[in-house]
CSV table of C-alpha atoms and ligand atoms in Angstrom, one decimal:
chain,number,residue,atom,x,y,z
A,90,MET,CA,37.8,-6.7,-53.1
A,91,ILE,CA,40.0,-9.7,-52.5
A,92,ILE,CA,38.6,-12.9,-54.0
A,93,VAL,CA,40.3,-16.2,-52.9
A,94,LEU,CA,39.6,-19.2,-55.1
A,95,LYS,CA,39.4,-22.7,-53.8
A,96,PRO,CA,42.6,-24.8,-54.1
A,97,GLY,CA,43.1,-26.7,-57.4
A,98,ILE,CA,40.7,-24.6,-59.5
A,99,ALA,CA,41.2,-25.1,-63.3
A,100,ARG,CA,42.0,-22.1,-65.6
A,101,LYS,CA,38.6,-22.6,-67.3
A,102,GLN,CA,36.8,-22.0,-64.0
A,103,GLU,CA,39.1,-19.1,-63.1
A,104,THR,CA,38.1,-17.5,-66.4
A,105,VAL,CA,34.4,-17.7,-65.5
A,106,ILE,CA,35.1,-15.7,-62.3
A,107,LEU,CA,37.3,-13.1,-64.2
A,108,GLN,CA,34.6,-12.5,-66.7
A,109,GLU,CA,32.0,-12.0,-63.9
A,110,ILE,CA,34.3,-9.6,-62.1
A,111,ARG,CA,34.7,-7.5,-65.4
A,112,ARG,CA,31.0,-7.7,-66.0
A,113,ARG,CA,30.4,-6.1,-62.6
A,114,GLY,CA,32.7,-3.2,-63.5
A,115,TYR,CA,35.9,-4.2,-61.8
A,116,LYS,CA,39.4,-4.8,-63.2
A,117,PRO,CA,40.8,-8.2,-62.0
A,118,HIS,CA,44.4,-8.6,-61.0
A,119,VAL,CA,45.3,-12.3,-60.7
A,120,MET,CA,47.9,-13.6,-58.2
A,121,ARG,CA,48.6,-17.4,-58.6
A,122,GLY,CA,50.0,-18.9,-55.5
A,123,VAL,CA,51.2,-22.4,-54.7
A,124,ALA,CA,48.0,-23.5,-52.9
A,125,CYS,CA,45.4,-21.2,-54.4
A,126,THR,CA,44.7,-18.2,-56.6
A,127,VAL,CA,43.9,-14.8,-55.3
A,128,ILE,CA,42.2,-12.1,-57.4
A,129,GLY,CA,42.3,-8.4,-56.5
A,130,ALA,CA,39.3,-6.7,-58.0
A,131,ILE,CA,40.0,-3.0,-58.6
A,132,GLY,CA,37.1,-0.6,-58.6
A,133,ASP,CA,35.0,1.6,-56.3
A,134,GLU,CA,33.1,-0.7,-54.0
A,135,LEU,CA,30.8,2.1,-53.0
A,136,THR,CA,29.5,2.8,-56.5
A,137,HIS,CA,29.8,-0.6,-58.2
A,138,GLN,CA,27.7,-3.7,-57.8
A,139,SER,CA,29.1,-5.6,-54.9
A,140,LEU,CA,31.2,-8.7,-55.5
A,141,GLU,CA,30.3,-10.2,-52.1
A,142,THR,CA,27.7,-12.5,-53.7
A,143,LEU,CA,30.4,-14.3,-55.8
A,144,ALA,CA,31.0,-16.9,-53.1
A,145,MET,CA,27.3,-17.6,-53.0
A,146,VAL,CA,26.9,-17.7,-56.8
A,147,PHE,CA,30.0,-19.8,-57.4
A,148,PRO,CA,30.3,-21.9,-54.2
A,149,ASP,CA,32.5,-24.5,-55.9
A,150,ILE,CA,35.1,-22.0,-57.2
A,151,VAL,CA,35.2,-19.1,-54.8
A,152,GLU,CA,36.5,-19.6,-51.2
A,153,SER,CA,36.0,-16.1,-49.9
A,154,VAL,CA,35.4,-12.4,-50.8
A,155,THR,CA,36.8,-9.7,-48.6
A,156,PRO,CA,36.1,-6.0,-49.0
A,157,VAL,CA,39.1,-3.7,-48.6
A,158,GLN,CA,37.2,-0.4,-48.7
A,159,LYS,CA,35.5,1.2,-45.7
A,160,ARG,CA,31.7,1.3,-46.0
A,161,TYR,CA,31.7,5.0,-44.9
A,162,LYS,CA,33.1,7.8,-46.9
A,163,PHE,CA,32.3,11.3,-45.8
A,164,VAL,CA,32.9,10.7,-42.0
A,165,SER,CA,36.2,9.0,-42.7
A,166,ARG,CA,39.5,10.6,-42.1
A,167,GLU,CA,40.7,9.6,-45.5
A,168,ALA,CA,38.0,11.9,-47.0
A,169,HIS,CA,39.0,14.8,-44.7
A,170,PRO,CA,42.5,14.4,-43.0
A,171,GLU,CA,42.2,17.5,-40.8
A,172,ASN,CA,40.1,17.5,-37.6
A,173,SER,CA,36.7,19.1,-38.2
A,174,ALA,CA,35.8,21.9,-35.8
A,175,ILE,CA,32.0,22.3,-35.5
A,176,PRO,CA,30.7,25.8,-35.3
A,177,VAL,CA,28.3,26.3,-32.4
A,178,ARG,CA,27.4,30.0,-32.1
A,179,GLU,CA,30.7,31.7,-31.3
A,180,HIS,CA,32.4,28.4,-30.4
A,181,PHE,CA,34.1,25.6,-32.3
A,182,VAL,CA,33.8,22.0,-30.9
A,183,GLY,CA,36.7,19.9,-32.0
A,184,GLY,CA,39.2,22.8,-32.1
A,185,LYS,CA,42.0,23.6,-29.6
A,186,LYS,CA,39.5,24.7,-27.0
A,187,PHE,CA,37.9,21.9,-25.0
A,188,HIS,CA,34.2,22.3,-24.4
A,189,VAL,CA,32.0,21.2,-21.6
A,190,MET,CA,28.2,20.8,-22.2
A,191,ALA,CA,26.5,20.7,-18.8
A,192,GLY,CA,23.0,20.9,-17.4
A,193,PRO,CA,20.1,18.8,-16.1
A,194,CYS,CA,19.0,15.5,-17.6
A,195,SER,CA,15.5,17.0,-18.0
A,196,VAL,CA,14.4,20.6,-18.0
A,197,GLU,CA,11.9,20.7,-15.1
A,198,SER,CA,11.3,24.4,-14.3
A,199,ALA,CA,12.6,27.9,-14.9
A,200,ASP,CA,14.2,28.0,-11.4
A,201,GLN,CA,15.9,24.6,-11.8
A,202,LEU,CA,17.2,25.4,-15.3
A,203,LEU,CA,18.3,29.0,-14.7
A,204,ARG,CA,20.1,28.1,-11.4
A,205,THR,CA,21.9,25.3,-13.1
A,206,ALA,CA,22.8,27.4,-16.2
A,207,ASP,CA,24.3,30.2,-14.0
A,208,ALA,CA,26.3,27.7,-12.0
A,209,VAL,CA,27.7,25.7,-14.9
A,210,LYS,CA,28.6,28.9,-16.8
A,211,ALA,CA,30.4,30.3,-13.7
A,212,ALA,CA,32.3,27.0,-13.5
A,213,GLY,CA,33.4,27.3,-17.2
A,214,ALA,CA,30.9,25.3,-19.3
A,215,THR,CA,30.1,26.9,-22.7
A,216,ILE,CA,27.0,24.8,-23.7
A,217,LEU,CA,23.8,24.1,-21.6
A,218,ARG,CA,22.3,20.7,-21.9
A,219,GLY,CA,18.7,19.9,-21.0
A,220,GLY,CA,16.1,17.4,-22.3
A,221,ALA,CA,12.7,18.7,-23.3
A,222,PHE,CA,11.6,15.5,-25.1
A,223,LYS,CA,12.7,12.6,-23.0
A,224,PRO,CA,13.1,9.0,-24.3
A,225,ARG,CA,11.9,7.2,-21.1
A,226,THR,CA,12.0,3.4,-20.9
A,227,SER,CA,8.6,3.4,-19.2
A,228,PRO,CA,5.6,5.3,-20.6
A,229,TYR,CA,4.6,6.2,-17.0
A,230,GLU,CA,7.8,8.1,-16.3
A,231,PHE,CA,8.3,11.9,-16.9
A,232,GLN,CA,8.3,12.4,-20.6
A,233,GLY,CA,9.7,16.0,-20.6
A,234,LEU,CA,8.1,19.4,-20.8
A,235,GLY,CA,8.1,19.5,-24.6
A,236,GLU,CA,7.9,22.9,-26.2
A,237,LYS,CA,7.7,24.6,-22.8
A,238,GLY,CA,11.1,23.0,-22.0
A,239,LEU,CA,12.5,24.3,-25.3
A,240,LYS,CA,11.3,27.8,-24.4
A,241,LEU,CA,13.0,27.6,-21.0
A,242,LEU,CA,16.2,26.6,-22.7
A,243,ALA,CA,15.9,29.6,-25.1
A,244,ARG,CA,15.4,31.8,-22.1
A,245,ALA,CA,18.4,30.4,-20.3
A,246,ARG,CA,20.4,31.0,-23.5
A,247,ARG,CA,19.2,34.6,-23.6
A,248,GLU,CA,20.0,35.2,-20.0
A,249,THR,CA,23.4,33.5,-19.8
A,250,GLY,CA,24.8,33.6,-23.3
A,251,LEU,CA,25.4,29.8,-23.1
A,252,ALA,CA,24.7,27.8,-26.3
A,253,VAL,CA,22.1,25.1,-26.0
A,254,ILE,CA,21.9,21.3,-26.8
A,255,THR,CA,18.7,19.3,-26.6
A,256,GLU,CA,17.4,16.0,-27.9
A,257,LEU,CA,15.2,15.5,-30.9
A,258,LEU,CA,13.0,12.4,-30.5
A,259,SER,CA,10.7,12.6,-33.5
A,260,GLU,CA,10.9,13.6,-37.1
A,261,ARG,CA,7.8,15.7,-36.8
A,262,HIS,CA,9.5,17.9,-34.2
A,263,ALA,CA,12.7,18.5,-36.3
A,264,ASP,CA,11.8,22.1,-37.2
A,265,LEU,CA,10.5,23.0,-33.8
A,266,VAL,CA,13.6,21.7,-32.0
A,267,ALA,CA,15.9,23.4,-34.5
A,268,GLU,CA,14.1,26.7,-33.9
A,269,TYR,CA,15.3,26.7,-30.2
A,270,THR,CA,18.5,24.8,-30.1
A,271,ASP,CA,22.1,25.3,-31.2
A,272,ILE,CA,22.9,21.5,-31.3
A,273,ILE,CA,20.5,18.7,-32.0
A,274,GLN,CA,21.1,15.6,-29.8
A,275,ILE,CA,20.2,12.3,-31.3
A,276,GLY,CA,19.8,9.9,-28.4
A,277,ALA,CA,21.2,6.3,-28.0
A,278,ARG,CA,17.8,4.8,-28.6
A,279,ASN,CA,17.5,6.6,-31.9
A,280,ALA,CA,21.0,6.3,-33.1
A,281,GLN,CA,20.0,4.1,-36.0
A,282,ASN,CA,16.6,5.8,-36.7
A,283,PHE,CA,17.8,6.8,-40.2
A,284,GLN,CA,14.8,8.9,-41.1
A,285,LEU,CA,15.2,10.9,-37.9
A,286,LEU,CA,18.9,11.3,-38.7
A,287,ILE,CA,18.1,12.6,-42.2
A,288,ALA,CA,15.4,15.0,-40.8
A,289,ALA,CA,17.9,16.3,-38.2
A,290,ALA,CA,20.6,16.7,-40.8
A,291,LYS,CA,18.3,18.7,-43.1
A,292,THR,CA,17.6,21.3,-40.4
A,293,GLY,CA,21.3,22.4,-40.9
A,294,LYS,CA,21.9,22.5,-37.2
A,295,PRO,CA,25.0,20.7,-35.8
A,296,ILE,CA,24.2,17.2,-34.7
A,297,LEU,CA,25.5,15.3,-31.7
A,298,LEU,CA,25.0,11.6,-32.4
A,299,LYS,CA,25.1,9.3,-29.4
A,300,ARG,CA,26.3,5.7,-29.7
A,301,GLY,CA,23.4,3.2,-29.6
A,302,LEU,CA,22.9,0.9,-26.6
A,303,SER,CA,24.5,-2.1,-28.4
A,304,MET,CA,26.1,-0.4,-31.4
A,305,LYS,CA,29.3,-1.4,-33.0
A,306,ILE,CA,31.6,1.4,-33.8
A,307,GLU,CA,31.3,0.7,-37.6
A,308,GLU,CA,27.5,1.0,-37.3
A,309,TRP,CA,27.9,4.3,-35.4
A,310,LEU,CA,30.1,5.7,-38.1
A,311,LEU,CA,27.7,4.6,-40.7
A,312,ALA,CA,24.8,6.3,-38.9
A,313,GLY,CA,26.9,9.4,-38.8
A,314,GLU,CA,27.5,8.9,-42.6
A,315,TYR,CA,23.7,9.5,-43.0
A,316,VAL,CA,24.1,13.0,-41.6
A,317,LEU,CA,27.0,14.0,-43.9
A,318,ALA,CA,25.6,12.2,-46.9
A,319,HIS,CA,22.5,14.4,-46.5
A,320,GLY,CA,24.4,17.6,-46.7
A,321,ASN,CA,25.2,18.4,-43.1
A,322,ALA,CA,28.9,18.4,-42.3
A,323,ASN,CA,28.5,19.4,-38.7
A,324,LEU,CA,28.5,16.1,-36.9
A,325,MET,CA,29.9,15.2,-33.4
A,326,PHE,CA,30.0,11.6,-32.1
A,327,CYS,CA,29.1,11.0,-28.5
A,328,GLU,CA,30.1,7.9,-26.6
A,329,ARG,CA,27.7,7.3,-23.7
A,330,GLY,CA,28.4,3.7,-22.7
A,331,ILE,CA,27.2,0.4,-24.2
A,332,ARG,CA,25.2,-2.4,-22.8
A,333,THR,CA,27.4,-5.2,-21.3
A,334,PHE,CA,27.0,-7.9,-18.6
A,335,GLU,CA,28.4,-5.5,-16.0
A,336,THR,CA,26.0,-4.4,-13.2
A,337,TYR,CA,28.2,-2.1,-11.1
A,338,THR,CA,27.6,0.6,-13.7
A,339,ARG,CA,24.4,1.4,-15.8
A,340,ASN,CA,26.5,1.1,-19.0
A,341,THR,CA,30.1,0.4,-19.8
A,342,LEU,CA,31.7,3.6,-21.0
A,343,ASP,CA,34.0,2.6,-23.9
A,344,LEU,CA,36.8,5.1,-23.7
A,345,ALA,CA,38.7,3.1,-26.4
A,346,ALA,CA,36.1,4.7,-28.7
A,347,VAL,CA,38.0,8.0,-28.4
A,348,PRO,CA,41.2,7.1,-30.2
A,349,ILE,CA,39.3,4.8,-32.5
A,350,ILE,CA,36.9,7.6,-33.7
A,351,LYS,CA,39.9,9.9,-33.9
A,352,ASN,CA,41.7,7.5,-36.2
A,353,GLU,CA,38.7,6.7,-38.3
A,354,SER,CA,37.0,10.0,-38.5
A,355,HIS,CA,37.6,13.8,-38.6
A,356,CYS,CA,34.5,14.5,-36.6
A,357,PRO,CA,34.8,15.5,-32.9
A,358,ILE,CA,34.2,13.0,-30.2
A,359,VAL,CA,32.3,13.9,-27.0
A,360,ILE,CA,32.1,11.8,-23.9
A,361,ASP,CA,29.0,11.5,-21.7
A,362,PRO,CA,30.1,10.0,-18.4
A,363,SER,CA,26.7,10.5,-16.9
A,364,GLN,CA,24.7,8.0,-19.0
A,365,GLY,CA,28.0,6.1,-19.2
A,366,ALA,CA,28.2,5.2,-15.6
A,367,GLY,CA,24.8,6.0,-14.2
A,368,ARG,CA,26.6,7.0,-11.0
A,369,SER,CA,27.5,10.5,-10.0
A,370,ASP,CA,30.4,9.3,-7.9
A,371,LEU,CA,32.2,8.0,-11.0
A,372,VAL,CA,31.6,11.0,-13.2
A,373,LYS,CA,34.8,12.9,-12.2
A,374,ALA,CA,37.1,10.0,-12.8
A,375,LEU,CA,35.5,9.2,-16.2
A,376,CYS,CA,35.8,12.9,-17.2
A,377,LYS,CA,39.5,12.9,-16.4
A,378,GLY,CA,40.0,9.7,-18.4
A,379,ALA,CA,38.1,11.2,-21.4
A,380,VAL,CA,40.4,14.3,-21.4
A,381,ALA,CA,43.5,12.2,-21.1
A,382,MET,CA,42.4,10.0,-24.0
A,383,GLY,CA,41.9,13.0,-26.3
A,384,ALA,CA,38.1,13.6,-26.3
A,385,ASP,CA,37.0,17.0,-27.6
A,386,ALA,CA,34.2,17.7,-25.2
A,387,LEU,CA,32.2,16.4,-22.3
A,388,LEU,CA,28.4,16.2,-21.9
A,389,ILE,CA,27.6,16.1,-18.2
A,390,GLU,CA,24.3,16.0,-16.2
A,391,VAL,CA,24.2,18.6,-13.5
A,392,HIS,CA,21.2,19.3,-11.2
A,393,PRO,CA,20.7,21.7,-8.2
A,394,ASN,CA,19.2,18.9,-6.2
A,395,PRO,CA,20.0,15.5,-7.8
A,396,ALA,CA,18.0,13.6,-5.1
A,397,GLU,CA,14.8,15.3,-6.3
A,398,ALA,CA,15.5,15.1,-10.1
A,399,TRP,CA,12.6,14.0,-12.3
A,400,SER,CA,14.9,11.8,-14.3
A,401,ASP,CA,18.4,10.2,-13.9
A,402,GLY,CA,18.9,11.4,-10.3
A,403,SER,CA,21.5,8.9,-9.4
A,404,GLN,CA,23.9,10.1,-12.1
A,405,GLN,CA,23.6,13.9,-11.9
A,406,VAL,CA,26.2,15.8,-10.1
A,407,SER,CA,25.4,18.8,-7.8
A,408,LEU,CA,26.3,22.4,-8.7
A,409,GLU,CA,29.1,22.3,-6.1
A,410,GLY,CA,30.2,18.9,-7.4
A,411,PHE,CA,30.4,20.3,-10.9
A,412,THR,CA,32.4,23.3,-9.9
A,413,GLN,CA,34.9,21.1,-8.1
A,414,LEU,CA,35.1,18.8,-11.1
A,415,MET,CA,35.8,21.7,-13.5
A,416,ARG,CA,38.6,22.9,-11.2
A,417,GLU,CA,40.2,19.4,-11.2
A,418,LEU,CA,40.0,19.2,-15.0
A,419,ARG,CA,41.9,22.4,-15.6
A,420,PRO,CA,45.5,21.1,-15.0
A,421,LEU,CA,44.7,17.9,-17.0
A,422,LEU,CA,43.5,20.0,-20.0
A,423,GLN,CA,46.7,22.0,-19.8
A,424,ALA,CA,48.7,18.8,-19.8
A,425,VAL,CA,47.1,17.6,-23.0
A,426,GLY,CA,47.5,21.0,-24.7
A,427,ARG,CA,43.8,22.0,-24.6
A,428,GLU,CA,42.5,25.3,-23.6
B,126,LIG,C1,20.2,12.0,-22.0
B,126,LIG,O1,21.2,12.6,-22.5
B,126,LIG,O2,19.6,12.4,-21.0
B,126,LIG,C2,19.9,10.7,-22.7
B,126,LIG,C3,18.6,10.2,-22.6
B,126,LIG,O3,20.9,10.1,-23.3
B,126,LIG,P1,21.1,8.7,-24.0
B,126,LIG,O4,20.3,8.8,-25.3
B,126,LIG,O5,22.5,8.6,-24.2
B,126,LIG,O6,20.5,7.6,-23.1
B,127,LIG,MN1,19.8,11.5,-18.8
């Protein structure tokens, strides 16, 4: 912590602050400048009582208190300098191989899911996405097939060999969802539902944590910290756009989050251009941008007939559109050294 004292503070008052810093378990280091005195307080800010209240307790002496340590620990790159590669069945997300997770927004029927699974697999996807529990804005919209949807995902996995990712909406479904899926998706609306994050972490399954609708990157990293702090090291972050004033797109996909997460954390970063744009015509360009910026994987909504989809029709790409998209990604992946 860096504590700046007000200009013209007497030694006696300075001593009061030094004593208080020691009392709270830190070692003070005093730097007396021309205009004011700065105190560096050495100690672990994560385990010691915070010094942030000093300015409030001694308003006539302390000008400001600034933390120097990050508030997250296990997700930080300092804690783990190497990239983490997350095991998902026989795959590793975050390693040299780039992964594409693709499939419908919602699981609707066996025919819809299996046709999509076959097509995305043929095009090169390794992980099948599909929502069985859907977080819909309106209670009158399709809420997902629930366990029936999970069973269809498991069947698609059996028949195609694709790994599976699906969303967990409620703590009480944690064990059920974990029984059927290879990756648990925590949606944007639940990104700071800490009890849900803990329940998901405790299943031991890899977790894909979407960025919340209006979430700062620090808050997102701290939400991820809950997963690692509860004993689950297999975390992926997923940028899916944030709420801004823009109306041409459903959300504003923040591709700057890719290098920022890469700098701050060892966990893989996945881009979801579908929720990001809300428009199927933008998905291809956003995927290319994500690859160029160093993302580790994509999460793309694909539907055999987007116009008839039960959710998010406007942003889902067709089977043919997805095949073409994968073709166009290949040279880009090669250019950035990914397989
Ligand atoms: C989804 O993936 O279909 C979804 C609901 O995502 P998000 O939580 O990002 O809105
Ligand atoms: Mn969706």
